[in-house]
């Protein structure tokens, strides 16, 4: 039985409300997207939806040592185990609770599925005029074998407030699993938000992540997507600017090997004037790995004086690695500044010799050059523990014992 | 220290070095001069281990070992250093990070522990002073946006940090104004000991006013056609290369 039949059967027993039933039926009608859908042209779900999944989480206990192993060492942690919220911190001016339902405008099949059936996730509400001093770490652990998990999360940031968040979805089931992760972020006036995603998983884990960010005037929001492993990853990152003087920043690293796959789809909807967006995605592909980048920037008719920048740079470090990169600009206003660029290349032989002549061995020289390539993103990370972890993961993945700090 | 015997090398079918013989001992400074296309840079690249060149006949012995059998990094670990004619820009890596990595890797190869950060920074400061290098320089990206003079100074800074036994300075004077030339030359002179040796590769006599060589060799069409003392350089400056090459 494929996933869609399994889900239909599951839904029958869920006593869905009338509204949810409508959304679910819409999902069933559309089905999972295929390669004939433009947004999924280079990304195939075929194998994924054919697999058998367990839709019922089996709750397990978690040992503190496991939490500590995957935590950045940040004090304020939200911890989920098999979809259960087991731990949340007390922070002044911040309400943290489990799943609370909400509507959204996404009408793609996978978001509808999440909307109809998700029962787990977090809700973070930050009051106005609160600067959350320490970053908040959110850890999702899964131990259920062959699980299909759906999380639905909501973040509301009150006027003039600031927060930094690090999210890590970790599959420890040693089996083939799928996660459908949906997060909705509302940035009110004059807020500052930084959201970091660590995606470092096993070959068998699959993740479809959708994040919608709604920005009001004078808000700044940054999302860093750090991919260091995973069998299949699809990230949909959507920004909507609804007030003047908004800034949307996106940075990404994809460092993949074996036959890993990661797809970053970004969309910035510039609806109002005097706003900015910056996008910098770096891909490094080893062995048989494959990447996709699709960056869409829409500048609506009334959105004058927009300054939008997008770059996607890729290093292909083997003959069998692949990247499909597609910048997409749709501009309906006449007084804007938009630039984009995409590069695909290899390491510079001259630079390699230069480093070797200084005593740096060939693997280390390659690693240093690769780090240099990614450093624009890694060095910009504002949480020291996260920067440190990224440097370590990069060295580990490139099989060298190098310390990139100093 | 370095014994080159009948060295022949080229790229693909083109023979560039046609039988070089050269012996360099500890404490010596040798200058290799010659017109464009005589093979000066090929010689330095072959000694440093650039793989683009095919080495045919001949041998290069460094401290009793066959240098031609070693990878470039191994040559560096043994004490060979090449100051590049055109140093490479590496955006994304700071000067300090680059030097820390090369020093650590060299020490690792020699079975030594990495220098503690405190000692490393102290050493960097000392060597920077030697070359009149300003503060913020360490955090700049490796050679990125450096002027010609800054790039060459950076090469000598790396040389000072790595403390090689044999340094080959390939056209280190090109792109330097008089003040920068004096600073770089002064640095090189201060780094000279009785245990290390230097090969200067240059077009002009200018550099040799500041770094006085013990021997001067003229390279022409892949061969050393004349060797002499420092006065040979003056003679070349006066008469040009035709005087020897047309003989």
XYZ file of C-alpha atoms in Angstrom:
653
model
C 0.000 0.000 0.000
C 1.438 3.372 -1.031
C 1.512 6.375 1.255
C -1.569 8.040 -0.205
C -3.825 4.988 0.380
C -2.350 4.583 3.820
C -3.178 8.235 4.588
C -6.736 7.929 3.233
C -7.359 4.945 5.458
C -5.845 6.716 8.437
C -7.977 9.849 7.852
C -11.213 7.848 7.890
C -10.610 6.998 11.526
C -9.593 10.489 12.561
C -12.970 12.102 12.999
C -11.876 15.150 11.013
C -13.853 18.391 11.291
C -15.765 19.503 8.246
C -13.100 22.087 7.314
C -10.290 19.593 7.704
C -12.160 17.047 5.642
C -12.383 19.612 2.795
C -8.650 20.276 2.985
C -7.852 16.587 3.137
C -10.077 15.818 0.141
C -8.300 18.542 -1.789
C -4.995 16.852 -0.972
C -6.311 13.474 -2.109
C -7.554 15.011 -5.335
C -4.201 16.622 -6.122
C -2.058 13.768 -4.856
C 1.658 14.138 -4.234
C 3.344 16.359 -6.828
C 5.174 14.727 -9.724
C 7.922 15.878 -12.084
C 5.325 17.321 -14.446
C 4.642 19.977 -11.810
C 7.061 22.869 -12.581
C 7.946 23.307 -8.892
C 8.955 19.631 -8.694
C 10.623 19.285 -12.071
C 14.007 18.218 -10.724
C 12.810 16.621 -7.499
C 11.113 13.269 -7.506
C 8.878 11.966 -4.726
C 8.177 8.757 -6.614
C 10.234 6.414 -4.438
C 9.301 8.221 -1.261
C 5.549 7.899 -1.628
C 5.800 4.242 -2.606
C 7.369 3.293 0.719
C 5.485 1.937 3.710
C 5.290 4.237 6.733
C 4.009 3.911 10.248
C 1.568 6.767 10.850
C 1.282 6.112 14.582
C 4.184 7.373 16.680
C 5.406 5.033 19.409
C 6.414 7.186 22.323
C 9.769 6.520 23.856
C 11.725 7.909 26.757
C 14.733 10.045 26.038
C 17.964 10.059 27.921
C 19.545 13.403 28.801
C 22.800 12.243 27.271
C 21.120 12.031 23.861
C 19.694 15.516 24.196
C 23.114 16.808 25.164
C 24.758 15.013 22.283
C 22.637 16.830 19.709
C 22.156 20.104 21.522
C 24.400 23.052 20.750
C 24.745 23.460 24.487
C 22.184 26.236 24.541
C 20.340 26.674 27.845
C 16.800 27.295 26.607
C 15.604 24.151 24.864
C 12.305 22.915 23.491
C 12.437 19.146 23.090
C 10.077 16.866 21.184
C 10.326 13.101 21.287
C 8.248 11.179 18.749
C 6.011 14.201 18.417
C 5.559 14.672 22.161
C 6.596 17.948 23.720
C 8.695 16.741 26.654
C 10.531 19.878 27.624
C 10.108 23.622 27.253
C 11.904 26.493 28.926
C 10.481 29.376 30.957
C 11.444 32.665 29.350
C 10.121 36.048 30.410
C 7.692 37.468 27.859
C 7.642 34.254 25.851
C 4.832 31.698 25.832
C 5.821 28.290 24.607
C 3.178 25.625 24.162
C 2.589 22.559 22.015
C 0.477 22.273 18.898
C -2.274 24.798 18.331
C -4.157 24.736 15.084
C -4.215 27.574 12.558
C -5.189 28.185 8.975
C -2.825 29.124 6.237
C -3.039 30.132 2.627
C -0.752 27.479 1.175
C -2.720 25.327 -1.166
C -0.094 22.922 -2.367
C -0.882 19.277 -1.667
C 1.818 18.670 0.925
C 0.885 21.736 2.993
C -2.774 20.704 2.802
C -1.886 17.262 4.062
C -0.064 18.871 6.965
C -2.960 21.213 7.625
C -5.486 18.341 7.677
C -3.629 15.786 9.774
C -0.811 17.332 11.821
C -1.330 17.077 15.575
C 2.092 17.926 16.857
C 4.386 20.940 16.860
C 5.188 24.077 18.823
C 3.633 27.469 19.319
C 5.853 30.341 20.370
C 4.320 33.700 21.149
C 6.636 36.542 22.029
C 5.038 39.565 23.646
C 5.821 43.013 22.369
C 8.970 44.917 23.394
C 10.805 41.756 24.419
C 14.387 41.110 23.438
C 14.941 37.404 24.039
C 18.538 37.443 25.126
C 19.589 33.838 24.638
C 18.828 31.796 21.547
C 16.069 29.188 21.802
C 16.935 25.714 20.619
C 14.227 23.420 19.265
C 15.037 19.723 19.011
C 12.793 17.139 17.372
C 13.854 13.551 18.024
C 12.309 10.570 16.345
C 12.753 6.966 17.462
C 9.666 5.404 15.824
C 10.702 3.016 13.086
C 9.569 3.927 9.559
C 7.537 6.817 10.869
C 5.798 9.486 8.862
C 5.688 12.523 11.164
C 3.908 15.801 10.613
C 4.726 18.870 12.668
C 2.853 22.129 12.460
C 4.451 25.102 14.160
C 3.539 28.693 14.733
C 5.660 31.637 15.812
C 4.293 35.096 16.529
C 6.704 37.880 17.363
C 5.191 40.962 18.964
C 6.093 44.500 17.949
C 9.657 45.656 18.687
C 10.734 42.198 19.844
C 13.783 40.163 18.927
C 14.550 36.449 18.969
C 17.031 33.891 17.661
C 16.047 30.272 17.152
C 17.944 27.110 16.177
C 15.994 24.095 14.976
C 17.275 20.572 14.564
C 15.185 17.607 13.402
C 17.039 14.445 14.281
C 16.032 10.988 13.237
C 17.450 8.296 15.511
C 15.218 5.414 14.440
C 17.817 3.819 12.142
C 15.085 3.280 9.590
C 13.505 4.930 6.589
C 11.438 7.880 7.813
C 9.638 10.901 6.414
C 8.888 14.249 8.067
C 6.442 16.866 6.810
C 7.409 20.018 8.693
C 5.397 23.196 8.447
C 6.169 26.468 10.193
C 4.339 29.752 10.025
C 6.090 32.881 11.274
C 4.473 36.271 11.834
C 6.927 39.131 12.238
C 5.129 42.184 13.514
C 6.327 45.783 13.203
C 9.952 46.478 13.946
C 10.875 42.907 14.896
C 14.154 41.141 14.418
C 14.141 37.391 13.913
C 16.864 34.914 13.125
C 15.896 31.314 12.410
C 18.564 28.654 11.918
C 17.941 25.134 10.647
C 20.436 22.340 11.093
C 19.655 19.546 8.683
C 22.161 16.827 9.345
C 20.560 13.437 9.072
C 21.096 9.873 7.958
C 20.934 8.512 4.457
C 17.487 7.028 5.126
C 15.758 10.089 6.493
C 13.587 12.277 4.304
C 12.371 15.751 5.087
C 9.922 18.095 3.430
C 10.026 21.460 5.136
C 7.823 24.445 4.419
C 8.293 27.758 6.153
C 6.078 30.799 5.557
C 7.222 34.118 6.894
C 4.939 37.138 6.964
C 6.708 40.408 7.613
C 5.283 43.706 8.661
C 6.981 47.085 8.305
C 10.497 47.678 9.638
C 11.031 44.000 10.371
C 14.203 42.079 9.648
C 14.093 38.320 9.282
C 16.966 35.977 8.524
C 16.789 32.252 7.837
C 19.928 30.130 7.673
C 19.545 26.619 6.279
C 22.563 24.450 7.048
C 22.392 21.091 5.297
C 25.099 18.588 6.139
C 23.310 15.361 5.307
C 20.062 13.594 4.564
C 18.687 11.106 2.082
C 16.139 13.555 0.754
C 15.515 17.167 1.731
C 13.104 19.629 0.213
C 12.948 23.098 1.744
C 10.272 25.571 0.727
C 11.040 28.967 2.190
C 8.522 31.690 1.489
C 8.764 35.314 2.516
C 5.923 37.771 2.150
C 6.653 41.443 2.750
C 3.597 43.397 3.800
C 5.010 46.722 4.959
C 7.700 49.189 4.019
C 11.335 48.898 5.096
C 11.308 45.123 5.528
C 14.407 43.059 5.099
C 14.422 39.341 4.281
C 17.720 37.477 4.406
C 18.325 33.871 3.439
C 21.591 31.981 3.609
C 22.209 28.329 2.929
C 24.858 25.676 2.849
C 24.325 22.284 1.267
C 27.204 19.893 1.780
C 26.256 16.460 0.518
C 27.937 13.167 -0.263
C 27.008 9.564 -1.148
C 23.666 9.747 -2.977
C 22.161 12.433 -0.781
C 19.763 14.956 -2.201
C 18.724 18.455 -1.172
C 16.448 20.970 -2.852
C 16.148 24.583 -1.701
C 13.130 26.408 -3.075
C 12.881 30.029 -2.004
C 10.281 32.621 -2.784
C 10.348 36.283 -1.845
C 7.166 38.210 -2.472
C 7.945 41.933 -2.477
C 4.487 43.457 -2.089
C 5.416 46.816 -0.646
C 7.899 49.551 -1.485
C 11.289 50.327 0.092
C 12.207 46.777 1.083
C 15.219 44.553 0.681
C 16.038 40.889 0.259
C 19.391 39.110 0.243
C 19.912 35.525 -0.676
C 23.139 33.532 -0.597
C 23.105 29.768 -1.114
C 26.289 27.754 -1.378
C 26.230 24.136 -2.554
C 29.057 21.633 -2.250
C 28.458 18.269 -3.842
C 30.627 15.193 -3.420
C 30.386 11.665 -4.779
C 26.930 10.942 -6.288
C 25.036 13.688 -4.476
C 22.545 15.983 -6.139
C 21.234 19.448 -5.433
C 18.473 21.704 -6.664
C 18.139 25.438 -6.164
C 15.146 27.454 -7.256
C 15.023 31.066 -6.154
C 12.018 33.092 -7.125
C 11.794 36.813 -6.528
C 8.521 38.543 -7.238
C 8.371 42.332 -7.242
C 4.761 43.517 -7.414
C 3.680 46.619 -9.242
C 3.481 48.841 -6.161
C 6.742 47.628 -4.725
C 9.046 50.412 -5.915
C 12.585 50.992 -4.645
C 13.185 47.322 -3.943
C 16.728 46.124 -3.563
C 16.917 42.373 -4.120
C 20.021 40.265 -4.393
C 20.319 36.556 -5.016
C 23.345 34.300 -5.438
C 23.657 30.553 -5.783
C 27.221 29.265 -5.997
C 28.023 25.614 -6.420
C 31.096 23.436 -6.205
C 30.924 20.070 -7.897
C 33.703 18.002 -6.349
C 33.117 14.789 -8.269
C 32.260 13.733 -11.798
C 28.960 12.213 -10.695
C 27.502 15.058 -8.666
C 24.780 17.278 -10.097
C 23.179 20.645 -9.455
C 20.100 22.095 -11.112
C 19.932 25.797 -10.402
C 17.178 28.128 -11.460
C 16.918 31.807 -10.607
C 13.483 33.222 -11.366
C 12.763 36.939 -11.297
C 9.359 38.409 -11.936
C 9.386 42.178 -11.799
C 6.325 44.353 -12.306
C 7.628 47.599 -10.769
C 9.887 49.907 -12.774
C 12.155 51.476 -10.168
C 13.902 48.527 -8.524
C 17.343 47.034 -8.213
C 17.439 43.267 -8.625
C 20.493 41.178 -9.275
C 21.086 37.482 -9.335
C 23.889 35.149 -10.200
C 24.551 31.465 -10.331
C 27.917 29.767 -10.622
C 28.992 26.154 -10.935
C 32.649 25.270 -10.667
C 35.478 23.165 -9.299
C 38.357 23.914 -6.958
C 41.135 26.052 -8.416
C 44.201 23.910 -9.248
C 46.564 26.867 -8.902
C 45.285 27.570 -5.414
C 45.677 23.898 -4.498
C 49.322 23.926 -5.572
C 49.890 27.179 -3.710
C 48.618 25.597 -0.504
C 50.515 22.346 -1.006
C 53.708 24.337 -1.508
C 53.036 25.715 1.981
C 52.926 22.229 3.457
C 49.164 21.708 3.442
C 48.388 18.153 2.254
C 46.049 17.647 -0.671
C 42.924 16.609 1.288
C 43.460 19.423 3.759
C 44.095 21.912 0.939
C 40.841 20.852 -0.710
C 39.045 21.191 2.617
C 40.464 24.655 3.249
C 39.414 25.811 -0.213
C 35.979 24.307 0.297
C 35.714 26.050 3.633
C 36.816 29.271 1.950
C 34.002 28.784 -0.549
C 31.422 28.306 2.203
C 32.890 30.789 4.650
C 30.783 33.743 3.553
C 27.776 31.895 4.985
C 29.460 30.178 7.940
C 31.282 33.296 9.127
C 28.026 35.251 9.052
C 26.332 32.953 11.601
C 25.752 35.017 14.715
C 25.468 32.187 17.260
C 29.050 31.117 18.088
C 28.033 27.526 18.961
C 26.346 27.194 15.573
C 29.331 28.573 13.690
C 31.555 26.180 15.577
C 29.313 23.206 14.819
C 29.196 24.116 11.111
C 32.983 24.268 10.961
C 33.230 20.888 12.665
C 30.618 19.248 10.442
C 32.349 20.579 7.337
C 35.738 19.227 8.444
C 34.121 15.909 9.395
C 32.307 15.561 6.093
C 35.500 16.331 4.164
C 37.366 13.835 6.297
C 40.012 16.157 7.650
C 41.102 17.114 11.109
C 41.259 20.887 10.733
C 40.205 23.707 12.951
C 38.875 26.620 10.900
C 38.593 29.066 13.750
C 41.014 31.983 14.390
C 72.023 21.425 0.700
C 70.661 21.423 -2.865
C 72.377 19.569 -5.680
C 70.826 19.784 -9.131
C 72.435 17.593 -11.766
C 71.678 17.736 -15.485
C 68.003 18.570 -14.838
C 65.758 18.476 -17.896
C 62.085 19.365 -17.785
C 59.303 20.686 -19.961
C 55.604 20.871 -20.622
C 54.295 18.220 -22.970
C 56.596 18.203 -25.994
C 58.357 21.475 -25.254
C 61.695 21.131 -23.503
C 62.304 24.145 -21.252
C 65.135 23.117 -18.948
C 67.908 21.530 -20.958
C 70.392 20.321 -18.395
C 70.712 22.479 -15.281
C 73.589 22.004 -12.875
C 73.518 23.925 -9.634
C 74.807 23.430 -6.105
C 73.625 25.532 -3.200
C 75.100 25.212 0.299
C 73.848 26.382 3.688
C 74.396 30.046 4.348
C 74.612 30.956 0.670
C 72.575 33.307 -1.462
C 72.402 32.534 -5.168
C 70.931 34.795 -7.806
C 69.618 33.356 -11.036
C 69.233 35.938 -13.745
C 68.226 35.647 -17.336
C 66.080 37.077 -20.085
C 62.358 36.323 -20.445
C 61.616 32.744 -21.418
C 64.971 31.395 -20.318
C 63.381 28.935 -17.873
C 63.756 30.755 -14.541
C 60.201 30.218 -13.325
C 60.134 26.646 -14.638
C 63.177 25.876 -12.530
C 61.533 27.240 -9.383
C 58.254 25.413 -10.113
C 60.060 22.109 -10.669
C 61.921 22.468 -7.376
C 58.657 23.252 -5.558
C 56.916 20.297 -7.221
C 54.382 21.738 -9.625
C 52.837 18.798 -11.432
C 52.329 20.566 -14.775
C 55.962 19.952 -15.638
C 57.357 16.686 -16.853
C 60.758 16.019 -15.459
C 62.906 13.930 -17.786
C 66.522 13.395 -16.966
C 68.566 14.590 -14.088
C 68.317 14.646 -10.327
C 67.527 17.091 -7.569
C 68.996 16.150 -4.228
C 67.904 18.065 -1.141
C 69.687 17.286 2.130
C 70.535 13.824 0.855
C 67.057 12.946 -0.401
C 65.608 12.835 -3.898
C 63.320 15.850 -4.037
C 61.684 14.758 -7.283
C 60.071 11.772 -5.529
C 58.215 13.984 -3.070
C 54.791 15.652 -3.205
C 54.814 19.451 -3.003
C 53.625 19.370 0.624
C 56.372 16.927 1.568
C 58.983 19.236 0.035
C 57.567 22.066 2.133
C 57.778 19.903 5.267
C 61.461 19.185 4.512
C 62.142 22.906 4.288
C 61.642 24.062 0.700
C 59.767 27.339 0.232
C 58.754 29.074 -2.987
C 57.767 32.708 -2.945
C 55.409 32.920 -5.927
C 55.849 35.383 -8.742
C 52.064 35.700 -8.826
C 50.663 34.804 -5.376
C 47.194 33.260 -5.509
C 44.143 35.029 -4.109
C 42.021 32.857 -1.821
C 38.841 34.671 -0.838
C 37.230 33.287 2.293
C 40.409 32.372 4.168
C 42.105 34.919 6.365
C 45.865 35.369 6.343
C 46.039 34.206 9.956
C 43.938 31.103 9.299
C 46.005 30.205 6.239
C 49.295 30.562 8.045
C 48.025 28.747 11.112
C 46.952 25.825 8.905
C 50.242 25.604 7.019
C 52.290 25.843 10.187
C 50.146 23.242 11.958
C 50.311 20.842 9.008
C 54.079 21.237 8.764
C 54.500 20.611 12.476
C 52.171 17.620 12.268
C 54.310 16.132 9.486
C 57.407 16.631 11.615
C 55.754 14.964 14.606
C 55.323 18.199 16.565
C 52.201 19.412 18.359
C 50.481 22.523 17.029
C 51.734 25.776 18.496
C 49.464 27.098 21.239
C 47.392 30.004 19.863
C 49.124 32.440 22.232
C 52.591 31.515 20.961
C 51.394 31.534 17.369
C 50.011 35.050 17.686
C 53.188 36.233 19.391
C 55.292 34.797 16.582
C 53.036 36.434 13.995
C 53.388 39.808 15.687
C 57.177 39.546 15.735
C 57.411 38.632 12.070
C 54.920 41.327 11.128
C 57.087 43.891 12.803
C 60.068 42.635 10.856
C 58.220 43.335 7.614
C 56.460 46.538 8.774
C 53.072 44.891 8.302
C 50.150 46.755 9.822
C 47.715 45.275 12.314
C 44.369 44.568 10.566
C 46.265 42.617 7.930
C 45.885 39.198 9.603
C 42.125 39.193 9.298
C 42.108 40.124 5.617
C 41.377 37.412 3.097
C 44.437 35.730 1.668
C 45.852 38.051 -1.037
C 42.344 39.200 -1.972
C 42.462 42.809 -3.113
C 46.120 43.069 -2.054
C 48.356 45.414 -4.037
C 51.328 43.852 -5.834
C 53.575 44.967 -3.005
C 51.294 43.579 -0.293
C 51.167 40.211 -2.031
C 54.947 39.958 -2.141
C 55.228 41.049 1.451
C 52.709 38.356 2.350
C 54.939 35.767 0.675
C 57.915 36.827 2.763
C 55.715 36.864 5.873
C 54.796 33.225 5.227
C 58.479 32.458 4.681
C 59.294 34.073 8.013
C 56.604 31.990 9.747
C 57.501 28.666 8.122
C 61.263 29.096 8.640
C 62.364 27.095 5.571
C 65.859 25.838 4.920
C 65.812 26.728 1.239
C 63.837 29.719 -0.010
C 63.328 30.402 -3.676
C 62.162 33.937 -4.308
C 60.672 34.083 -7.790
C 60.679 37.673 -9.079
C 59.972 38.950 -5.600
C 61.086 42.432 -6.673
C 58.563 42.772 -9.482
C 55.671 45.040 -8.590
C 57.471 46.548 -5.607
C 58.150 50.252 -5.251
C 61.473 51.353 -3.752
C 60.233 51.533 -0.166
C 58.516 48.146 -0.321
C 61.594 46.657 -1.964
C 63.756 47.916 0.874
C 61.397 46.505 3.522
C 61.151 43.108 1.831
C 64.903 42.918 1.237
C 65.564 43.954 4.799
C 63.234 41.177 5.989
C 64.962 38.578 3.834
C 68.381 39.703 5.096
C 67.291 39.449 8.713
C 65.979 35.925 8.124
C 69.337 34.756 6.731
C 71.327 32.411 8.938
C 74.269 30.157 8.389
C 71.871 27.223 8.228
C 69.499 28.363 5.495
C 69.972 29.254 1.864
C 68.239 31.518 -0.634
C 67.823 31.444 -4.391
C 66.791 34.783 -5.881
C 65.250 34.683 -9.305
C 65.240 38.076 -10.915
C 65.430 40.070 -14.108
C 67.148 43.059 -12.701
C 70.164 43.920 -10.669
C 68.057 46.261 -8.505
C 67.126 43.618 -5.910
C 70.747 42.541 -5.619
C 71.737 45.954 -4.312
C 69.660 45.155 -1.250
C 70.213 41.409 -0.944
C 73.806 40.763 -1.825
C 74.326 37.341 -3.445
C 77.350 35.115 -3.052
C 76.879 33.711 -6.544
C 75.199 34.916 -9.712
C 74.147 32.535 -12.493
C 72.922 33.407 -15.936
C 70.191 31.174 -17.289
C 69.644 31.132 -21.007
C 67.621 28.722 -23.144
C 67.294 26.221 -20.307
C 70.945 26.136 -19.299
C 73.207 28.008 -16.919
C 75.679 29.568 -19.313
C 77.731 31.633 -16.914
C 78.335 31.782 -13.167
C 80.276 34.282 -11.145
C 80.326 36.506 -8.080
C 78.116 39.487 -7.341
C 80.060 41.615 -9.840
C 78.563 39.529 -12.686
C 75.192 41.115 -11.971
C 76.644 44.594 -12.420
C 78.231 43.575 -15.666
C 74.873 42.244 -16.908
C 73.128 45.440 -15.927
C 75.642 47.412 -17.933
C 75.994 45.247 -21.018
C 72.652 43.384 -21.190
C 72.314 39.666 -21.844
C 73.345 39.747 -25.512
C 76.926 40.031 -24.476
C 76.885 36.474 -23.092
C 74.157 34.775 -25.084
C 75.610 35.688 -28.464
C 79.057 34.344 -27.634
